[in-house]
mmCIF file of C-alpha atoms and ligand atoms in Angstrom:
data_model
loop_
_atom_site.group_PDB
_atom_site.id
_atom_site.type_symbol
_atom_site.label_atom_id
_atom_site.label_comp_id
_atom_site.label_asym_id
_atom_site.label_seq_id
_atom_site.Cartn_x
_atom_site.Cartn_y
_atom_site.Cartn_z
ATOM 1 C CA MET E 271 -0.188 -15.088 -21.615
ATOM 2 C CA SER E 272 1.408 -15.197 -18.180
ATOM 3 C CA LEU E 273 4.107 -12.755 -17.131
ATOM 4 C CA ASN E 274 7.577 -14.244 -16.818
ATOM 5 C CA LEU E 275 9.334 -12.344 -14.058
ATOM 6 C CA THR E 276 12.240 -14.699 -13.488
ATOM 7 C CA ARG E 277 14.580 -12.706 -15.746
ATOM 8 C CA PHE E 278 13.311 -9.364 -14.529
ATOM 9 C CA ALA E 279 16.351 -7.048 -14.285
ATOM 10 C CA ARG E 280 16.799 -5.177 -11.047
ATOM 11 C CA PRO E 281 16.695 -1.408 -11.479
ATOM 12 C CA ASP E 282 19.499 0.735 -9.992
ATOM 13 C CA ARG E 283 16.995 2.844 -8.111
ATOM 14 C CA GLY E 284 14.077 1.293 -6.323
ATOM 15 C CA ALA E 285 10.588 2.753 -6.316
ATOM 16 C CA LEU E 286 8.317 3.745 -3.472
ATOM 17 C CA PHE E 287 4.852 2.370 -4.236
ATOM 18 C CA VAL E 288 1.854 3.727 -2.368
ATOM 19 C CA VAL E 289 -1.279 1.580 -2.525
ATOM 20 C CA THR E 290 -4.482 3.191 -1.304
ATOM 21 C CA GLY E 291 -8.166 2.353 -1.491
ATOM 22 C CA ALA E 292 -11.242 1.995 0.656
ATOM 23 C CA SER E 293 -11.393 -0.792 3.198
ATOM 24 C CA GLY E 294 -12.604 -4.079 1.687
ATOM 25 C CA THR E 295 -11.465 -3.346 -1.860
ATOM 26 C CA GLY E 296 -8.831 -6.111 -1.629
ATOM 27 C CA LYS E 297 -5.661 -4.076 -1.049
ATOM 28 C CA THR E 298 -4.075 -6.530 1.386
ATOM 29 C CA THR E 299 -4.929 -9.527 -0.803
ATOM 30 C CA LEU E 300 -3.412 -7.935 -3.915
ATOM 31 C CA VAL E 301 -0.358 -6.593 -2.111
ATOM 32 C CA LYS E 302 0.483 -10.024 -0.618
ATOM 33 C CA GLU E 303 0.527 -11.525 -4.109
ATOM 34 C CA ALA E 304 2.670 -8.693 -5.492
ATOM 35 C CA LEU E 305 5.202 -9.163 -2.679
ATOM 36 C CA ALA E 306 5.432 -12.854 -3.510
ATOM 37 C CA THR E 307 6.079 -12.273 -7.210
ATOM 38 C CA ILE E 308 8.027 -9.031 -7.673
ATOM 39 C CA PRO E 309 11.749 -9.367 -6.782
ATOM 40 C CA ASN E 310 13.402 -6.872 -4.415
ATOM 41 C CA LEU E 311 10.114 -5.491 -3.223
ATOM 42 C CA SER E 312 9.423 -5.267 0.487
ATOM 43 C CA PHE E 313 6.420 -4.197 2.512
ATOM 44 C CA SER E 314 6.524 -1.255 4.868
ATOM 45 C CA VAL E 315 5.110 -2.567 8.159
ATOM 46 C CA SER E 316 3.130 0.275 9.718
ATOM 47 C CA ALA E 317 2.667 0.989 13.395
ATOM 48 C CA THR E 318 -0.961 0.984 14.554
ATOM 49 C CA THR E 319 -2.906 1.449 17.758
ATOM 50 C CA ARG E 320 -5.637 -0.911 16.486
ATOM 51 C CA ALA E 321 -5.962 -4.348 18.101
ATOM 52 C CA PRO E 322 -4.586 -7.281 16.074
ATOM 53 C CA ARG E 323 -7.091 -9.285 14.013
ATOM 54 C CA LEU E 324 -7.140 -13.056 14.183
ATOM 55 C CA GLY E 325 -4.074 -14.355 12.351
ATOM 56 C CA GLU E 326 -2.245 -11.029 12.269
ATOM 57 C CA VAL E 327 1.345 -11.209 13.441
ATOM 58 C CA SER E 328 3.125 -8.329 15.154
ATOM 59 C CA GLY E 329 6.107 -7.186 13.096
ATOM 60 C CA ARG E 330 4.772 -8.840 9.937
ATOM 61 C CA ASP E 331 1.321 -7.285 9.410
ATOM 62 C CA TYR E 332 1.708 -4.306 11.732
ATOM 63 C CA HIS E 333 3.722 -3.175 14.710
ATOM 64 C CA PHE E 334 0.942 -3.051 17.300
ATOM 65 C CA VAL E 335 1.649 -0.169 19.678
ATOM 66 C CA SER E 336 -0.138 1.700 22.463
ATOM 67 C CA GLN E 337 -1.610 5.193 22.008
ATOM 68 C CA GLU E 338 1.208 6.550 24.182
ATOM 69 C CA ARG E 339 3.925 4.864 22.138
ATOM 70 C CA HIS E 340 2.386 6.124 18.890
ATOM 71 C CA ALA E 341 2.319 9.681 20.249
ATOM 72 C CA GLU E 342 5.977 9.379 21.289
ATOM 73 C CA MET E 343 6.901 8.186 17.800
ATOM 74 C CA VAL E 344 5.061 11.147 16.232
ATOM 75 C CA GLU E 345 6.928 13.464 18.578
ATOM 76 C CA ALA E 346 10.287 11.863 17.712
ATOM 77 C CA GLY E 347 9.686 12.276 13.967
ATOM 78 C CA ALA E 348 9.738 8.488 13.462
ATOM 79 C CA PHE E 349 6.917 8.573 10.889
ATOM 80 C CA LEU E 350 7.132 9.460 7.213
ATOM 81 C CA GLU E 351 3.383 10.005 7.480
ATOM 82 C CA TRP E 352 0.695 9.164 9.977
ATOM 83 C CA ALA E 353 -3.078 9.456 10.213
ATOM 84 C CA GLU E 354 -6.115 8.537 12.249
ATOM 85 C CA VAL E 355 -8.350 6.072 10.418
ATOM 86 C CA TYR E 356 -11.628 4.726 11.917
ATOM 87 C CA GLY E 357 -10.587 5.939 15.377
ATOM 88 C CA ASN E 358 -7.187 4.232 15.349
ATOM 89 C CA ARG E 359 -3.814 5.746 14.587
ATOM 90 C CA TYR E 360 -1.483 4.408 11.949
ATOM 91 C CA GLY E 361 1.947 5.487 10.761
ATOM 92 C CA THR E 362 4.668 4.588 8.267
ATOM 93 C CA LEU E 363 8.091 4.193 9.847
ATOM 94 C CA ARG E 364 10.504 6.519 8.122
ATOM 95 C CA ALA E 365 13.766 4.549 8.721
ATOM 96 C CA PRO E 366 12.974 1.259 6.908
ATOM 97 C CA VAL E 367 11.560 3.136 3.886
ATOM 98 C CA GLU E 368 14.652 5.313 3.571
ATOM 99 C CA ALA E 369 16.976 2.321 4.101
ATOM 100 C CA ALA E 370 15.273 0.248 1.364
ATOM 101 C CA LEU E 371 15.430 3.104 -1.145
ATOM 102 C CA GLU E 372 19.087 3.773 -0.313
ATOM 103 C CA ARG E 373 19.871 0.085 -1.009
ATOM 104 C CA GLY E 374 18.224 0.491 -4.411
ATOM 105 C CA GLU E 375 15.304 -1.726 -3.395
ATOM 106 C CA SER E 376 11.623 -1.009 -3.791
ATOM 107 C CA ILE E 377 9.152 -0.707 -0.972
ATOM 108 C CA LEU E 378 5.387 -0.725 -0.903
ATOM 109 C CA LEU E 379 3.140 1.190 1.498
ATOM 110 C CA GLU E 380 -0.509 0.300 2.010
ATOM 111 C CA ILE E 381 -1.960 3.448 3.542
ATOM 112 C CA ASP E 382 -5.065 5.647 3.427
ATOM 113 C CA ALA E 383 -5.610 8.770 1.279
ATOM 114 C CA GLN E 384 -4.596 11.200 4.055
ATOM 115 C CA GLY E 385 -1.278 9.376 4.393
ATOM 116 C CA ALA E 386 -0.795 9.218 0.613
ATOM 117 C CA GLU E 387 -1.163 12.998 0.485
ATOM 118 C CA GLN E 388 1.605 13.412 3.083
ATOM 119 C CA VAL E 389 3.908 11.034 1.165
ATOM 120 C CA ARG E 390 3.228 12.965 -2.049
ATOM 121 C CA ALA E 391 4.344 16.171 -0.338
ATOM 122 C CA ALA E 392 7.517 14.539 1.095
ATOM 123 C CA LEU E 393 8.483 12.243 -1.799
ATOM 124 C CA PRO E 394 6.869 13.327 -5.085
ATOM 125 C CA ASP E 395 8.757 10.580 -6.986
ATOM 126 C CA ALA E 396 6.601 7.905 -5.307
ATOM 127 C CA VAL E 397 4.103 5.946 -7.420
ATOM 128 C CA PHE E 398 0.473 6.259 -6.324
ATOM 129 C CA ILE E 399 -1.981 3.436 -7.009
ATOM 130 C CA PHE E 400 -5.647 3.456 -6.033
ATOM 131 C CA ILE E 401 -7.604 0.209 -5.762
ATOM 132 C CA LEU E 402 -11.275 0.531 -6.736
ATOM 133 C CA PRO E 403 -14.060 -1.975 -6.130
ATOM 134 C CA PRO E 404 -16.446 -2.833 -8.992
ATOM 135 C CA SER E 405 -19.128 -1.117 -6.822
ATOM 136 C CA ILE E 406 -19.790 0.065 -3.239
ATOM 137 C CA ASP E 407 -22.049 -2.987 -2.741
ATOM 138 C CA THR E 408 -19.047 -5.211 -3.412
ATOM 139 C CA ILE E 409 -17.130 -3.592 -0.548
ATOM 140 C CA GLU E 410 -19.980 -4.321 1.836
ATOM 141 C CA ALA E 411 -20.137 -7.957 0.734
ATOM 142 C CA ARG E 412 -16.359 -8.388 1.045
ATOM 143 C CA LEU E 413 -16.189 -6.799 4.503
ATOM 144 C CA ARG E 414 -18.965 -9.124 5.698
ATOM 145 C CA GLY E 415 -17.274 -12.086 4.027
ATOM 146 C CA ARG E 416 -13.974 -11.314 5.762
ATOM 147 C CA SER E 417 -15.772 -11.684 9.140
ATOM 148 C CA THR E 418 -13.183 -9.630 11.020
ATOM 149 C CA ASP E 419 -15.214 -6.552 11.930
ATOM 150 C CA SER E 420 -18.324 -5.867 14.031
ATOM 151 C CA GLU E 421 -21.464 -4.381 12.419
ATOM 152 C CA ALA E 422 -20.645 -0.927 13.837
ATOM 153 C CA ILE E 423 -17.129 -1.069 12.375
ATOM 154 C CA ILE E 424 -18.466 -2.276 9.014
ATOM 155 C CA GLN E 425 -20.889 0.687 8.886
ATOM 156 C CA ARG E 426 -18.056 3.070 9.737
ATOM 157 C CA ARG E 427 -15.786 1.564 7.090
ATOM 158 C CA LEU E 428 -18.566 1.859 4.477
ATOM 159 C CA ALA E 429 -19.120 5.540 5.278
ATOM 160 C CA ASP E 430 -15.396 6.172 5.062
ATOM 161 C CA ALA E 431 -15.163 4.130 1.840
ATOM 162 C CA ARG E 432 -17.347 6.695 0.038
ATOM 163 C CA LEU E 433 -15.036 9.465 1.223
ATOM 164 C CA GLN E 434 -11.891 7.615 0.150
ATOM 165 C CA LEU E 435 -13.386 6.719 -3.250
ATOM 166 C CA SER E 436 -14.193 10.355 -3.937
ATOM 167 C CA ARG E 437 -10.418 11.040 -3.936
ATOM 168 C CA CYS E 438 -9.466 8.423 -6.533
ATOM 169 C CA GLY E 439 -8.836 11.093 -9.197
ATOM 170 C CA GLU E 440 -5.781 12.275 -7.236
ATOM 171 C CA PHE E 441 -3.915 9.036 -8.014
ATOM 172 C CA GLU E 442 -1.777 8.133 -11.026
ATOM 173 C CA TYR E 443 -3.049 4.576 -11.428
ATOM 174 C CA LEU E 444 -6.561 3.214 -10.933
ATOM 175 C CA LEU E 445 -6.976 -0.531 -10.563
ATOM 176 C CA VAL E 446 -10.457 -2.079 -10.516
ATOM 177 C CA ASN E 447 -10.271 -5.229 -8.381
ATOM 178 C CA ASP E 448 -13.187 -7.111 -9.887
ATOM 179 C CA ASP E 449 -11.889 -10.586 -10.588
ATOM 180 C CA LEU E 450 -8.890 -11.380 -8.363
ATOM 181 C CA ASN E 451 -6.676 -12.712 -11.163
ATOM 182 C CA SER E 452 -7.286 -9.581 -13.178
ATOM 183 C CA GLY E 453 -6.477 -7.500 -10.070
ATOM 184 C CA TYR E 454 -3.145 -9.325 -9.644
ATOM 185 C CA ASP E 455 -2.281 -8.825 -13.306
ATOM 186 C CA GLN E 456 -3.117 -5.115 -13.201
ATOM 187 C CA LEU E 457 -1.006 -4.543 -10.094
ATOM 188 C CA GLN E 458 1.949 -6.489 -11.513
ATOM 189 C CA ALA E 459 1.718 -4.549 -14.762
ATOM 190 C CA ILE E 460 1.896 -1.230 -12.904
ATOM 191 C CA LEU E 461 4.803 -2.289 -10.674
ATOM 192 C CA ILE E 462 6.835 -3.734 -13.537
ATOM 193 C CA ALA E 463 6.257 -0.775 -15.865
ATOM 194 C CA GLU E 464 7.428 1.607 -13.151
ATOM 195 C CA LEU E 465 10.546 -0.475 -12.433
ATOM 196 C CA LEU E 466 11.432 -0.493 -16.143
ATOM 197 C CA ARG E 467 11.573 3.309 -16.318
ATOM 198 C CA ALA E 468 14.857 4.627 -17.742
ATOM 199 C CA ARG E 469 15.337 7.008 -14.820
ATOM 200 C CA ARG E 470 15.683 4.003 -12.515
ATOM 201 C CA ARG E 471 18.150 2.206 -14.817
ATOM 202 C CA ALA E 472 21.252 4.368 -15.074
ATOM 203 C CA SER E 473 23.657 1.427 -15.495
ATOM 204 C CA LEU E 474 21.708 0.046 -18.447
ATOM 205 C CA VAL E 475 21.721 3.462 -20.067
ATOM 206 C CA SER E 476 25.477 3.883 -19.555
ATOM 207 C CA GLN E 477 26.133 0.355 -20.913
ATOM 208 C CA PHE E 478 24.789 1.470 -24.270
ATOM 209 C CA THR E 479 25.930 5.065 -24.263
ATOM 210 C CA ALA E 480 29.517 4.754 -22.916
ATOM 211 C CA GLY E 481 32.494 5.133 -25.242
HETATM 212 P P1 ADP B 628 -8.563 -4.411 2.227
HETATM 213 O O1 ADP B 628 -7.139 -4.736 2.583
HETATM 214 O O2 ADP B 628 -8.681 -3.463 1.088
HETATM 215 O O3 ADP B 628 -9.400 -3.986 3.392
HETATM 216 P P2 ADP B 628 -8.824 -7.302 1.872
HETATM 217 O O4 ADP B 628 -7.652 -7.650 1.016
HETATM 218 O O5 ADP B 628 -8.773 -7.666 3.335
HETATM 219 O O6 ADP B 628 -9.237 -5.762 1.687
HETATM 220 O O7 ADP B 628 -10.097 -7.968 1.176
HETATM 221 C C1 ADP B 628 -11.404 -7.956 1.806
HETATM 222 C C2 ADP B 628 -12.078 -9.321 1.562
HETATM 223 O O8 ADP B 628 -12.396 -9.433 0.148
HETATM 224 C C3 ADP B 628 -11.191 -10.510 1.892
HETATM 225 O O9 ADP B 628 -11.991 -11.520 2.485
HETATM 226 C C4 ADP B 628 -10.641 -10.962 0.545
HETATM 227 O O10 ADP B 628 -10.360 -12.337 0.507
HETATM 228 C C5 ADP B 628 -11.784 -10.599 -0.421
HETATM 229 N N1 ADP B 628 -11.335 -10.199 -1.773
HETATM 230 C C6 ADP B 628 -10.281 -9.426 -2.115
HETATM 231 N N2 ADP B 628 -10.224 -9.239 -3.463
HETATM 232 C C7 ADP B 628 -11.277 -9.914 -3.993
HETATM 233 C C8 ADP B 628 -11.779 -10.118 -5.325
HETATM 234 N N3 ADP B 628 -11.182 -9.584 -6.387
HETATM 235 N N4 ADP B 628 -12.880 -10.867 -5.482
HETATM 236 C C9 ADP B 628 -13.500 -11.408 -4.388
HETATM 237 N N5 ADP B 628 -13.092 -11.275 -3.111
HETATM 238 C C10 ADP B 628 -11.987 -10.529 -2.892
HETATM 239 P P1 5GP B 629 -6.849 -1.937 8.533
HETATM 240 O O1 5GP B 629 -7.156 -1.596 9.954
HETATM 241 O O2 5GP B 629 -8.042 -2.499 7.796
HETATM 242 O O3 5GP B 629 -5.617 -2.823 8.393
HETATM 243 O O4 5GP B 629 -6.468 -0.576 7.802
HETATM 244 C C1 5GP B 629 -7.383 0.482 7.865
HETATM 245 C C2 5GP B 629 -6.929 1.600 6.977
HETATM 246 O O5 5GP B 629 -5.712 2.156 7.470
HETATM 247 C C3 5GP B 629 -6.630 1.156 5.520
HETATM 248 O O6 5GP B 629 -7.178 2.160 4.656
HETATM 249 C C4 5GP B 629 -5.125 1.145 5.461
HETATM 250 O O7 5GP B 629 -4.649 1.401 4.145
HETATM 251 C C5 5GP B 629 -4.799 2.307 6.394
HETATM 252 N N1 5GP B 629 -3.430 2.242 6.903
HETATM 253 C C6 5GP B 629 -2.709 1.154 7.282
HETATM 254 N N2 5GP B 629 -1.474 1.508 7.661
HETATM 255 C C7 5GP B 629 -1.386 2.860 7.507
HETATM 256 C C8 5GP B 629 -0.343 3.825 7.712
HETATM 257 O O8 5GP B 629 0.761 3.531 8.124
HETATM 258 N N3 5GP B 629 -0.664 5.115 7.450
HETATM 259 C C9 5GP B 629 -1.889 5.500 6.999
HETATM 260 N N4 5GP B 629 -2.070 6.792 6.734
HETATM 261 N N5 5GP B 629 -2.873 4.636 6.780
HETATM 262 C C10 5GP B 629 -2.638 3.323 7.041
#
């Protein structure tokens, strides 16, 4: 049975989705598919000091900024959260997240566990999803298959993966990205269930309770 999202009713209040998981678990792949299928869902483009990978576009995948610019943005309070991951700094821009939520739209952040913890403290209503690999060996194979990182970076990402995985119990939803189609279905199921919550659908409630 495939999900039919074409008649999916827009909630009055959008949701802030936070997707976390170790590098190489397939977060970016799953998130891209979710953005293409779930209506009124946008992606929060983070700022990073890391160099762009082949095919990455500034403003679409990340805002690529210098160390100095990142520090200025931290100082100015421009980030909802920020963290250092594998020697590079990343941060979620506060303004676009707040603007999307104020418009009643949903927004999705793909950030690490340190960042997720900061978002939880600032916005406890956010929905936290952790992407798990079928095994650690799978992460290694996927990172090598992606061919975007040097051996030293792959080793660093694997060491950090163990650390990130050990925090999975802090998240509300666990998604095992084994087969990609199953991963897509699991992510869609989580996003849709959250958007159907009564607390996000005041106008539907009043339609049936008024008078
Ligand atoms: P992350 O964003 O978590 O670092 P990516 O989405 O870049 O991970 O995925 C890492 C690599 O694994 C990519 O080459 C991607 O195509 C591949 N991949 C992602 N999900 C799966 C899956 N379920 N099965 C096989 N390969 C996958
Ligand atoms: P990558 O360099 O592979 O795109 O991302 C490396 C790690 O940084 C991933 O775990 C990713 O989720 C995380 N990350 C990306 N953007 C942000 C952000 O804005 N904040 C935080 N805390 N982590 C981020």
